[in-house]
Coordinates of C-alpha atoms in Angstrom, one line a residue:
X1 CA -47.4 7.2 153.2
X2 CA -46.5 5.1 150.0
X3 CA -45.9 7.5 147.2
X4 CA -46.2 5.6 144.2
X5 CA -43.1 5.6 141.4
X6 CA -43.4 4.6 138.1
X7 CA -40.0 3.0 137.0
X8 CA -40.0 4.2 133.1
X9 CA -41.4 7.9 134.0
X10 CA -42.4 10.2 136.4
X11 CA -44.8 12.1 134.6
X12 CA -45.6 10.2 131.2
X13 CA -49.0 9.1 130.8
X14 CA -49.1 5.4 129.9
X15 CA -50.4 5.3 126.6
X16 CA -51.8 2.0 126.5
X17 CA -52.9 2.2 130.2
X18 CA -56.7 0.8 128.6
X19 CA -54.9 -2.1 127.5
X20 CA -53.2 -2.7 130.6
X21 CA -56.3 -2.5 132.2
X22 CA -57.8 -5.2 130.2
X23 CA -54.6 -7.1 131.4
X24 CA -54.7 -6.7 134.9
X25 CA -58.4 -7.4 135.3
X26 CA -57.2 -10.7 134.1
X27 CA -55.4 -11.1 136.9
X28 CA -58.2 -10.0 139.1
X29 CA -60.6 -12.2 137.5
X30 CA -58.9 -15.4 137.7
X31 CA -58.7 -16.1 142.0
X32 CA -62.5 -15.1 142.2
X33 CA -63.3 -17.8 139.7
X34 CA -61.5 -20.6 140.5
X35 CA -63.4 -20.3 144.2
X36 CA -66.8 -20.6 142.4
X37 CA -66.0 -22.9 139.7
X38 CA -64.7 -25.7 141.9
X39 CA -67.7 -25.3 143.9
X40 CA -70.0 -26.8 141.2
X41 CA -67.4 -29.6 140.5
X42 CA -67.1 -30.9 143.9
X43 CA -69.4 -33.7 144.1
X44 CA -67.6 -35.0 140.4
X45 CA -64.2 -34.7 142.1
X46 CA -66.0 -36.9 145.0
X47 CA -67.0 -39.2 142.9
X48 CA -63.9 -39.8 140.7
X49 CA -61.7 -40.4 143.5
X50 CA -64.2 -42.2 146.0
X51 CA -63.2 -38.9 148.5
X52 CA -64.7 -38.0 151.7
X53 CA -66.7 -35.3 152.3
X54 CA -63.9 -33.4 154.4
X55 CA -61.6 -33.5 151.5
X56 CA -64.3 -31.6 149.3
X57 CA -63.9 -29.0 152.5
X58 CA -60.6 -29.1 152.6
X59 CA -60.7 -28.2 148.3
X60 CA -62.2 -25.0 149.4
X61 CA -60.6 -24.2 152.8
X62 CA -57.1 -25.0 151.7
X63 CA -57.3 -22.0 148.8
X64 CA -59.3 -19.8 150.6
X65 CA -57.0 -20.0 154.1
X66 CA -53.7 -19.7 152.1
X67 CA -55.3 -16.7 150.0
X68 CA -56.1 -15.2 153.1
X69 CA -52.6 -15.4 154.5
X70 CA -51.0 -14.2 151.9
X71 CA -53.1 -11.1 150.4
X72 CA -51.1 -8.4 152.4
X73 CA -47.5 -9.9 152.0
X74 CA -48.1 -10.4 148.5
X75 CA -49.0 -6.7 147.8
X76 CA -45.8 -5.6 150.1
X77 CA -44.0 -7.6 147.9
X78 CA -45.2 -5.7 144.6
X79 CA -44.6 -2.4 146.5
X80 CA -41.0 -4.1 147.2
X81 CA -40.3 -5.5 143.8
X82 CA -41.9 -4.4 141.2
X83 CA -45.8 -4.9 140.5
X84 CA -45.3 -6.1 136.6
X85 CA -42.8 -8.8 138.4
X86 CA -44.5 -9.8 141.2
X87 CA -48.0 -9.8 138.9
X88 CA -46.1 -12.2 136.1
X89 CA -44.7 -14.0 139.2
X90 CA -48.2 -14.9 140.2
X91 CA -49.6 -15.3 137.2
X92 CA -47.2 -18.1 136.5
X93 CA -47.6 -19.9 140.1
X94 CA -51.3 -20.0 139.3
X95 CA -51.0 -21.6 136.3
X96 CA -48.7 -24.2 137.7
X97 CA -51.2 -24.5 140.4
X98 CA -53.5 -25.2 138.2
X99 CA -51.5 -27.8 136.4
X100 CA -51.0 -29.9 139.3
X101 CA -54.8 -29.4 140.3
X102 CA -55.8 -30.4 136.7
X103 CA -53.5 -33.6 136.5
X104 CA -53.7 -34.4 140.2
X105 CA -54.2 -38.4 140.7
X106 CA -55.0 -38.0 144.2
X107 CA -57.1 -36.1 147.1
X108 CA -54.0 -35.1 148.5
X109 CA -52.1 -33.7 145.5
X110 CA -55.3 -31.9 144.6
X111 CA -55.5 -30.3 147.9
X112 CA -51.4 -29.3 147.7
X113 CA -52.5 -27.6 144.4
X114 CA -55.1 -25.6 145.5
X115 CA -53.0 -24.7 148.7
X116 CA -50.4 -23.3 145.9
X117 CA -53.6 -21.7 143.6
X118 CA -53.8 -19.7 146.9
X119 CA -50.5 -18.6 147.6
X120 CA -50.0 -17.7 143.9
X121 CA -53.5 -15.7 143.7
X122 CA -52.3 -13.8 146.8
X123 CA -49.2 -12.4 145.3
X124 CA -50.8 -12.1 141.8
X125 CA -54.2 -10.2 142.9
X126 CA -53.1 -7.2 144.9
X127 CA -51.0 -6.3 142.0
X128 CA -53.8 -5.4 139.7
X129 CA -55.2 -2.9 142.4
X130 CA -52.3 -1.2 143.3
X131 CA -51.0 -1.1 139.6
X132 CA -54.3 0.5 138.6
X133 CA -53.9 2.9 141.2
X134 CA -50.5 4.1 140.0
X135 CA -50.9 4.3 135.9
X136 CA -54.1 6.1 135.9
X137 CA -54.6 9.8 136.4
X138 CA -57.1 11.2 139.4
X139 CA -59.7 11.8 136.4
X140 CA -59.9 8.5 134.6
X141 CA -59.2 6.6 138.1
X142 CA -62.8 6.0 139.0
X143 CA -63.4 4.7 135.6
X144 CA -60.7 2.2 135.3
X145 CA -61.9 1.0 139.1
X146 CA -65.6 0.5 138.3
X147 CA -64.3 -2.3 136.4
X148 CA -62.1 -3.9 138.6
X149 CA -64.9 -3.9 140.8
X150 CA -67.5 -5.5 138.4
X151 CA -64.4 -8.1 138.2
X152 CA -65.8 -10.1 141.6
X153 CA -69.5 -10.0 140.4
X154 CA -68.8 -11.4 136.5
X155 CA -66.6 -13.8 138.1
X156 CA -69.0 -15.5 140.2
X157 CA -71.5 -15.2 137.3
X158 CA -68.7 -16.7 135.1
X159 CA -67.3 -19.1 137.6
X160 CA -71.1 -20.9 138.7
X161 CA -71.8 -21.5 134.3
X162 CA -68.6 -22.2 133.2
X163 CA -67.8 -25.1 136.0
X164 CA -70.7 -27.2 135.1
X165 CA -70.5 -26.4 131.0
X166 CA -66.8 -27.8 131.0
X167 CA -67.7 -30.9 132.7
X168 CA -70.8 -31.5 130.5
X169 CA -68.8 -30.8 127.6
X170 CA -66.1 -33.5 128.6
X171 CA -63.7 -31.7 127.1
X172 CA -60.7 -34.8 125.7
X173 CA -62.8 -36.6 128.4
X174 CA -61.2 -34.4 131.2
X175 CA -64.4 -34.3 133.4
X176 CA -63.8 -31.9 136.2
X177 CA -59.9 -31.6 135.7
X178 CA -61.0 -29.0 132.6
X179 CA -62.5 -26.7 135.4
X180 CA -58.4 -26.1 136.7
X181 CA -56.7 -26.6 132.8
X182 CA -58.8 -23.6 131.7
X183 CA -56.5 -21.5 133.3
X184 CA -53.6 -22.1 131.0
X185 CA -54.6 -21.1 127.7
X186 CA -56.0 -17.8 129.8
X187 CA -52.5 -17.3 130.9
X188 CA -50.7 -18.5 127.9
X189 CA -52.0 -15.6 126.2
X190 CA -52.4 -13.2 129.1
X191 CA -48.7 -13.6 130.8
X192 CA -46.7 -12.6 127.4
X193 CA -48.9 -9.6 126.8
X194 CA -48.0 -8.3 130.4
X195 CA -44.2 -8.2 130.2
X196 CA -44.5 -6.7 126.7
X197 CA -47.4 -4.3 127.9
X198 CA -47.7 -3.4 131.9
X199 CA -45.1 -0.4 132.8
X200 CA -43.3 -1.6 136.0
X201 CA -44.2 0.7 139.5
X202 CA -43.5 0.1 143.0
X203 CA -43.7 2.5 146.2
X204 CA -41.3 4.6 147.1
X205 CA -41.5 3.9 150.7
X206 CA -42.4 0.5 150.6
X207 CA -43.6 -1.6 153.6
X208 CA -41.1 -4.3 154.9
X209 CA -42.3 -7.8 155.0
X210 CA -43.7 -9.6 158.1
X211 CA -42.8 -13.0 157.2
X212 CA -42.5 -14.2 160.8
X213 CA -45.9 -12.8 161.0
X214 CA -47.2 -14.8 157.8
X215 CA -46.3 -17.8 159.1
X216 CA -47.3 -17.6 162.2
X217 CA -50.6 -16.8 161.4
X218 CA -50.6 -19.5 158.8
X219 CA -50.0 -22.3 161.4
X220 CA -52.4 -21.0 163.5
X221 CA -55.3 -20.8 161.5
X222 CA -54.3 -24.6 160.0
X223 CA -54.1 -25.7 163.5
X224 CA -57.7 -24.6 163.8
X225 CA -59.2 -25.1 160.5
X226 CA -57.6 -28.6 159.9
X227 CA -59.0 -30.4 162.9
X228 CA -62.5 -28.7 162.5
X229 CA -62.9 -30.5 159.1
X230 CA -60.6 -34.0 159.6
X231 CA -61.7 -34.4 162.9
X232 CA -65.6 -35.7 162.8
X233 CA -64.0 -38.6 159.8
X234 CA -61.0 -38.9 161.6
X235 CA -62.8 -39.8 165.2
X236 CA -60.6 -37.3 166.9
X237 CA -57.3 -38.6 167.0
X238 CA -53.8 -37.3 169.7
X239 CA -52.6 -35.1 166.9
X240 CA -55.9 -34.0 165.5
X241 CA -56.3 -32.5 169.5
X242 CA -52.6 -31.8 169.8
X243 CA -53.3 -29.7 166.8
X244 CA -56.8 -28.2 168.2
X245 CA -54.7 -27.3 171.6
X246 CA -51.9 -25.5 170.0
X247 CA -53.8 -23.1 168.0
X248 CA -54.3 -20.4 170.8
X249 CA -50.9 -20.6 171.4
X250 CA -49.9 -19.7 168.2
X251 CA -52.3 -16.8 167.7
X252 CA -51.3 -15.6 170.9
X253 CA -47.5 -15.8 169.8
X254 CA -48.5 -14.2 166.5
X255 CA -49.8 -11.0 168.5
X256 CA -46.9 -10.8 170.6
X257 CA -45.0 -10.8 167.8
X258 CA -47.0 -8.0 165.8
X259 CA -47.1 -5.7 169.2
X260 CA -43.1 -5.9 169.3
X261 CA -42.5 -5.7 165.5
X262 CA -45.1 -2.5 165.9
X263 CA -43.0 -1.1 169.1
X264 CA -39.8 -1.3 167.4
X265 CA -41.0 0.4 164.0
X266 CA -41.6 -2.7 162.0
X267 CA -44.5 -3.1 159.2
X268 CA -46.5 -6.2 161.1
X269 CA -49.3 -7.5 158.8
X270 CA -51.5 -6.5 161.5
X271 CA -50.6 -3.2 163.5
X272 CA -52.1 -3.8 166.8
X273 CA -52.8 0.3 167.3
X274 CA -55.2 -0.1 163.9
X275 CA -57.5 -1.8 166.0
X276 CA -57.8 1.2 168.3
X277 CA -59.6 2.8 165.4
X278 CA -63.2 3.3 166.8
X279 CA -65.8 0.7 165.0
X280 CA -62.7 -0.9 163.0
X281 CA -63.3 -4.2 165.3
X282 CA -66.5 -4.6 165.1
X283 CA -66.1 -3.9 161.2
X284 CA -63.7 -6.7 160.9
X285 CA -65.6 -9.3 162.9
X286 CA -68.4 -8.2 160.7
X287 CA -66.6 -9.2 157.8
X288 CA -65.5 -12.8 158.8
X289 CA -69.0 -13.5 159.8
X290 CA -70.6 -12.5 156.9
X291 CA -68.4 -14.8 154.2
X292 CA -70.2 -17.6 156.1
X293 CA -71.9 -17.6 152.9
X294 CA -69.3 -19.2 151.4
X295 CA -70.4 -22.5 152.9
X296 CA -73.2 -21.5 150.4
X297 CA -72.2 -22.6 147.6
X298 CA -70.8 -26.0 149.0
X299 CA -74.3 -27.5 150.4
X300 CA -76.8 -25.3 147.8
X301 CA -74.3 -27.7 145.3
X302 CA -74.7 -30.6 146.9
X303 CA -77.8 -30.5 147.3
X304 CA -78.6 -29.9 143.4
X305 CA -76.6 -32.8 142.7
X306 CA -76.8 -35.0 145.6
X307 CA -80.4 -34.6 146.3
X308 CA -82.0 -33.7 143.1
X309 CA -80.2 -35.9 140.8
X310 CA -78.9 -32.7 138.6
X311 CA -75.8 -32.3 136.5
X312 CA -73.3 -29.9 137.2
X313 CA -74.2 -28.2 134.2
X314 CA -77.9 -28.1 135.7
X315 CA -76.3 -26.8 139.3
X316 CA -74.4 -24.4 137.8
X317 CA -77.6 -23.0 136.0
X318 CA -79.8 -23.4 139.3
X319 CA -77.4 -20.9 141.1
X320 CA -76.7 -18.6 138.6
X321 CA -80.0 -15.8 140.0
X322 CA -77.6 -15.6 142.7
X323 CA -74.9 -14.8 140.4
X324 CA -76.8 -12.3 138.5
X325 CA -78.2 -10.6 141.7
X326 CA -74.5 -10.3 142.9
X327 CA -74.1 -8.0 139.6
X328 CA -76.8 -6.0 140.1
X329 CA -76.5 -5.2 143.5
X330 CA -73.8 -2.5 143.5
X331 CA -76.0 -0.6 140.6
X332 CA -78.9 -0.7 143.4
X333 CA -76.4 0.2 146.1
X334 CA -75.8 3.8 145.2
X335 CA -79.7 4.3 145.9
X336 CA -79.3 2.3 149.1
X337 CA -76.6 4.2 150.1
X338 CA -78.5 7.1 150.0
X339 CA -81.4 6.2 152.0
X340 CA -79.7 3.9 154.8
X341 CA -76.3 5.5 154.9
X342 CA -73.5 4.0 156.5
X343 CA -76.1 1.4 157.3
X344 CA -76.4 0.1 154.2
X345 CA -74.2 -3.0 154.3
X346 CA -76.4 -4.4 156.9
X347 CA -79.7 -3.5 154.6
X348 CA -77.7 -6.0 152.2
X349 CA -76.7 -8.8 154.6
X350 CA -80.6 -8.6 155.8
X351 CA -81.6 -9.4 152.2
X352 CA -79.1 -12.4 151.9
X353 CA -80.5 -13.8 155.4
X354 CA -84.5 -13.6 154.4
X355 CA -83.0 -15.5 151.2
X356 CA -81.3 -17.7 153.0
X357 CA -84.0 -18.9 155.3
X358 CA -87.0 -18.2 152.2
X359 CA -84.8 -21.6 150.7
X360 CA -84.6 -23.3 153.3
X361 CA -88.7 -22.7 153.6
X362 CA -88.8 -23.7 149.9
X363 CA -87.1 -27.1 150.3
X364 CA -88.3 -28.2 153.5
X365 CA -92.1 -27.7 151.6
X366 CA -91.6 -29.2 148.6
X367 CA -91.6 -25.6 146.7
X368 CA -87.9 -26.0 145.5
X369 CA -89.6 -24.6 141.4
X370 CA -89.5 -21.0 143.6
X371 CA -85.6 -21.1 144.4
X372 CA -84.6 -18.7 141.7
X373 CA -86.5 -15.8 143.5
X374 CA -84.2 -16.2 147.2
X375 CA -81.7 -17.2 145.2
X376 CA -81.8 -13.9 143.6
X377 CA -82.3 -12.3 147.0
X378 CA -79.0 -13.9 148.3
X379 CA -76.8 -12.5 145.2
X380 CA -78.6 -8.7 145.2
X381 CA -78.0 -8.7 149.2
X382 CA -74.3 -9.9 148.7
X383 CA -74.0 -7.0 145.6
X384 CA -75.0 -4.6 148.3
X385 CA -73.4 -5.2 151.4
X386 CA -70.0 -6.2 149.9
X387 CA -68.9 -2.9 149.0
X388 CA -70.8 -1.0 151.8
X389 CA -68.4 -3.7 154.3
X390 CA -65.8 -2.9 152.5
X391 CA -65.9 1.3 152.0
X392 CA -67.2 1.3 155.7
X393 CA -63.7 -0.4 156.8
X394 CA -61.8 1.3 155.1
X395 CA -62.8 4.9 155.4
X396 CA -62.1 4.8 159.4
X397 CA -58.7 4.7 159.0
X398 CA -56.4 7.1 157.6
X399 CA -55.3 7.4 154.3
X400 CA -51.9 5.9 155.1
X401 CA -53.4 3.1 156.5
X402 CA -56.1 2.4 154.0
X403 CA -54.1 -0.3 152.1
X404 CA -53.3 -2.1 155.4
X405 CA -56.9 -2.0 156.2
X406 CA -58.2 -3.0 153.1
X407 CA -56.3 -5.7 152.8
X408 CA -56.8 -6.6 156.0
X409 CA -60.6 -6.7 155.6
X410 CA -60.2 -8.4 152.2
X411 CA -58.3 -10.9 154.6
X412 CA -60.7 -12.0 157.0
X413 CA -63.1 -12.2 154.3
X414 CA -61.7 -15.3 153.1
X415 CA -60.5 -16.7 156.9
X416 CA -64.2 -16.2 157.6
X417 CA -65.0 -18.3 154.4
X418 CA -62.4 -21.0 155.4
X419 CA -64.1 -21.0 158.8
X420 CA -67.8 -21.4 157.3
X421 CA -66.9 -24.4 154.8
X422 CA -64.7 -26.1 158.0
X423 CA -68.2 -25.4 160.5
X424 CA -71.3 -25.2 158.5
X425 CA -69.9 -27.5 156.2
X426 CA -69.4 -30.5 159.0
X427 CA -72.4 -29.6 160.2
X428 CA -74.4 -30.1 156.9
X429 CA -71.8 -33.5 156.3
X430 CA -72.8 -34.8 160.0
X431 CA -76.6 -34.1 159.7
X432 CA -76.0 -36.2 155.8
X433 CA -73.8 -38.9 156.9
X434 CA -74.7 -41.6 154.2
X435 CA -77.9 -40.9 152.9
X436 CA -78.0 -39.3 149.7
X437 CA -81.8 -39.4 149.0
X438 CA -83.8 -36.2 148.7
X439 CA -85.6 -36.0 152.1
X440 CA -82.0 -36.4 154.3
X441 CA -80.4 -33.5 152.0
X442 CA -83.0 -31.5 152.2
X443 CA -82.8 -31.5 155.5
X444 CA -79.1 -30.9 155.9
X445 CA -79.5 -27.9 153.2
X446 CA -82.3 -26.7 155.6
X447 CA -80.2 -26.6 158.7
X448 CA -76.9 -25.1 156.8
X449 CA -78.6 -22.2 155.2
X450 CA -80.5 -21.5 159.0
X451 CA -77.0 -21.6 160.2
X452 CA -75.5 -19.4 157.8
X453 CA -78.2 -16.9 157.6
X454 CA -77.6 -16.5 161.5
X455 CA -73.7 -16.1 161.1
X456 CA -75.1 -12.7 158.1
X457 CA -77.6 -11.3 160.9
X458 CA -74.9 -11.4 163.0
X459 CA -72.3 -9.8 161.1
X460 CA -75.6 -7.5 160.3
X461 CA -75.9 -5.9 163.6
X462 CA -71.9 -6.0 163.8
X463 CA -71.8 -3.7 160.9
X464 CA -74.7 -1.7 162.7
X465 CA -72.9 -1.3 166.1
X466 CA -69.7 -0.6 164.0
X467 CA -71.2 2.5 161.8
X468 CA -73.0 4.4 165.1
X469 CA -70.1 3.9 167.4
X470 CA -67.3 5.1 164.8
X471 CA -66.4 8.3 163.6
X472 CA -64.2 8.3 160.2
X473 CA -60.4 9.0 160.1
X474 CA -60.1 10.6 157.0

């Protein structure tokens, strides 16, 4: 059980634990947003540097996969060293990350940045979590966490205007680079005011670090992911395959090596006896399914821009009843919650689905005026279900193992996201090919959103099957 320590006092309340707050949020603001910003500056990035359609993937994937990887090492390692540390640690790496994204004169270097934007937002994130856990008292707790969780909603809100403003602005004629450079005046002012103002804590039984674990899992999923997006452009080459081949392998290696490190009392990223955990499967599988939507806001982009001609500013604007339905939704949850129960995540993943194929409907027609209505649909059902997935997860485990399982959750999240944009993503590029008039988009939009409303009725009955078959470990 971690017990957490604060390393100026034991019993002290932080005075300025509001301010802190305000600080941390920051922190937990910034990874969210720079997944949805990029999203509406993708097809300006293609432009500019003549790229293909798997490196606009590859934008996405590469953060999202690394951010994945990383999310439970990098809150073992504020347990380990210090959360103030490891959370100014972070929030420096992103900033440099961001840097090299901003000023980045190729596809490659761009991708290498966002790669590092992921690592960086993996050991800066947990931090905020974990550090509002251990300043605030049981009574002001719930509180300080209502905000952090608003933090995910605002920054998609935030992340969807903001991307297509900055490059309609043309700020010092930075186009799409301002999207990444926005970060450093954020962090410039943020970074100082967290060594001066957050109170160090750490655990005082911390978990040890699975690094062989980390990296195993890391070459793994790139073996998988990378060939899924290059190969189709590519035309399949030896190492694209030899890449492909070796990907079981290494996720078989990696759960060898998490069942020894469990049997000889190690801390493996992910304890092989969690899964015995009636419904917990199911629960996760649930959860990589259902970020399929992330391939969402890739095509719905393209297709505002692509197909109908509109600025990012106008894309950005198009997209934003989703963003504002993602806000409400946890204020309609708590009603939800009460009628459905423990089934209520999959009452929200059913609305995302009906809004999912209600566009498709609306573009294949001709009705694409109507859009803000399942548009709004999508964003309520993914305000509902997200924190129903989550809570459901976690509360089957017990108390000691609710960190590992929430970040674990929080985890495949963002694999299942890096899955969707590698998948649905080729598939909506391979429908496309060339064409860029209204008809051929349309009908690659059409097909993507079928496809991704599948993959949520899927994780839908997953999260059904999970809830009746489990009882919670509390």
């Amino acid at each position: 059980m971690n017990v957490e320590r604060s390393c100026d006092t034991e019993d002290k309340l932080d005075p300025r634990r509001w301010v802190a707050l305000v600080i941390l949020l920051v922190g937990a603001f910034l990874p969210p947003l720079d997944f949805f910003i990029v999203n509406v500056a993708l097809p300006s990035i293609r432009e500019d540097f003549q790229a293909s359609a798997s490196t606009m993937q590859l934008i996405i994937s590469g953060y999202a996969t690394t951010y994945a990887v990383m999310l439970i090492t990098g809150g073992r390692l504020g347990d380990l060293y210090g959360r103030r540390n490891v959370f100014l640690s972070g929030m420096v790496g992103f900033a440099a990350a961001s840097a090299l994204c901003g000023f980045a004169w190729s596809p490659s270097v761009l991708i290498a940045g966002r790669v590092l934007q992921g690592f960086a937002a993996a050991i800066m994130a947990p931090q905020a979590l974990a550090s509002i856990n251990a300043i605030f008292p049981d009574q002001e707790k719930s509180k300080a966490l209502s905000f952090y969780a608003l933090t995910f909603g605002v920054a998609s809100m935030v992340g969807l205007f903001l991307g297509g403003a900055l490059i309609a602005l043309d700020i010092f004629g930075l186009g799409w680079r301002s999207i990444f450079l926005i970060n450093l005046p954020v962090i410039a002012i943020a970074a100082p005011l967290a060594f001066f103002i957050l109170r160090e804590t750490r655990s005082e039984h911390p978990s040890r670090l699975d690094l062989g674990g980390a990296l195993l899992i890391a070459l793994a999923l790139f073996g998988l992911i990378a060939p899924l997006i290059e190969g189709r452009e590519q035309g399949w080459p030896v190492w694209l395959l030899l890449m492909l081949a070796a990907s079981p392998l290494l996720f078989l290696l990696f759960w060898r090596h998490e069942r020894h490190l469990e049997a000889a009392g190690g801390d493996p990223i992910l304890a092989p006896s969690l899964l015995d955990v009636p419904g917990l499967k199911r629960g996760l599988i649930a959860a990589l399914f259902f970020y399929a939507l992330a391939a969402f806001w890739l095509v719905f982009s393209v297709y505002e821009q692509s197909g109908l001609g509109r600025t990012p500013f106008g894309a950005g604007l198009a997209i934003l009843p989703a963003a504002v339905g993602f806000v409400l939704g946890p204020f309609a949850s708590e009603r939800i919650l009460r009628v459905f129960g423990r089934h209520s995540a999959a009452v929200g993943m059913g609305l995302q689905s009906v809004g999912l194929f209600a566009t498709a409907a609306l573009i294949s027609s001709g009705h694409a005026q109507f859009l803000f209505l399942a548009l709004f649909l999508i964003g309520m059902g993914q305000g509902i279900a997200l924190p129903n997935l989550l809570k459901s997860v976690v509360q089957r485990v017990d108390r000691r193992q609710s960190g590992l399982a929430s970040g674990l959750v929080n985890s495949m999240l963002q694999i299942g996201g890096a899955f969707a944009v590698a998948i649905v993503g080729g598939l909506f590029f391979a429908i496309l090919g060339s064409a860029t008039d209204v008809t051929s988009v349309s009908k690659a939009y059409s097909i993507a959103a079928i496809a991704i409303a599948i993959c949520l009725l899927i994780a839908g009955w997953l999260s059904v099957g999970s809830a009746s078959n489990a009882a919670v470990h509390r």
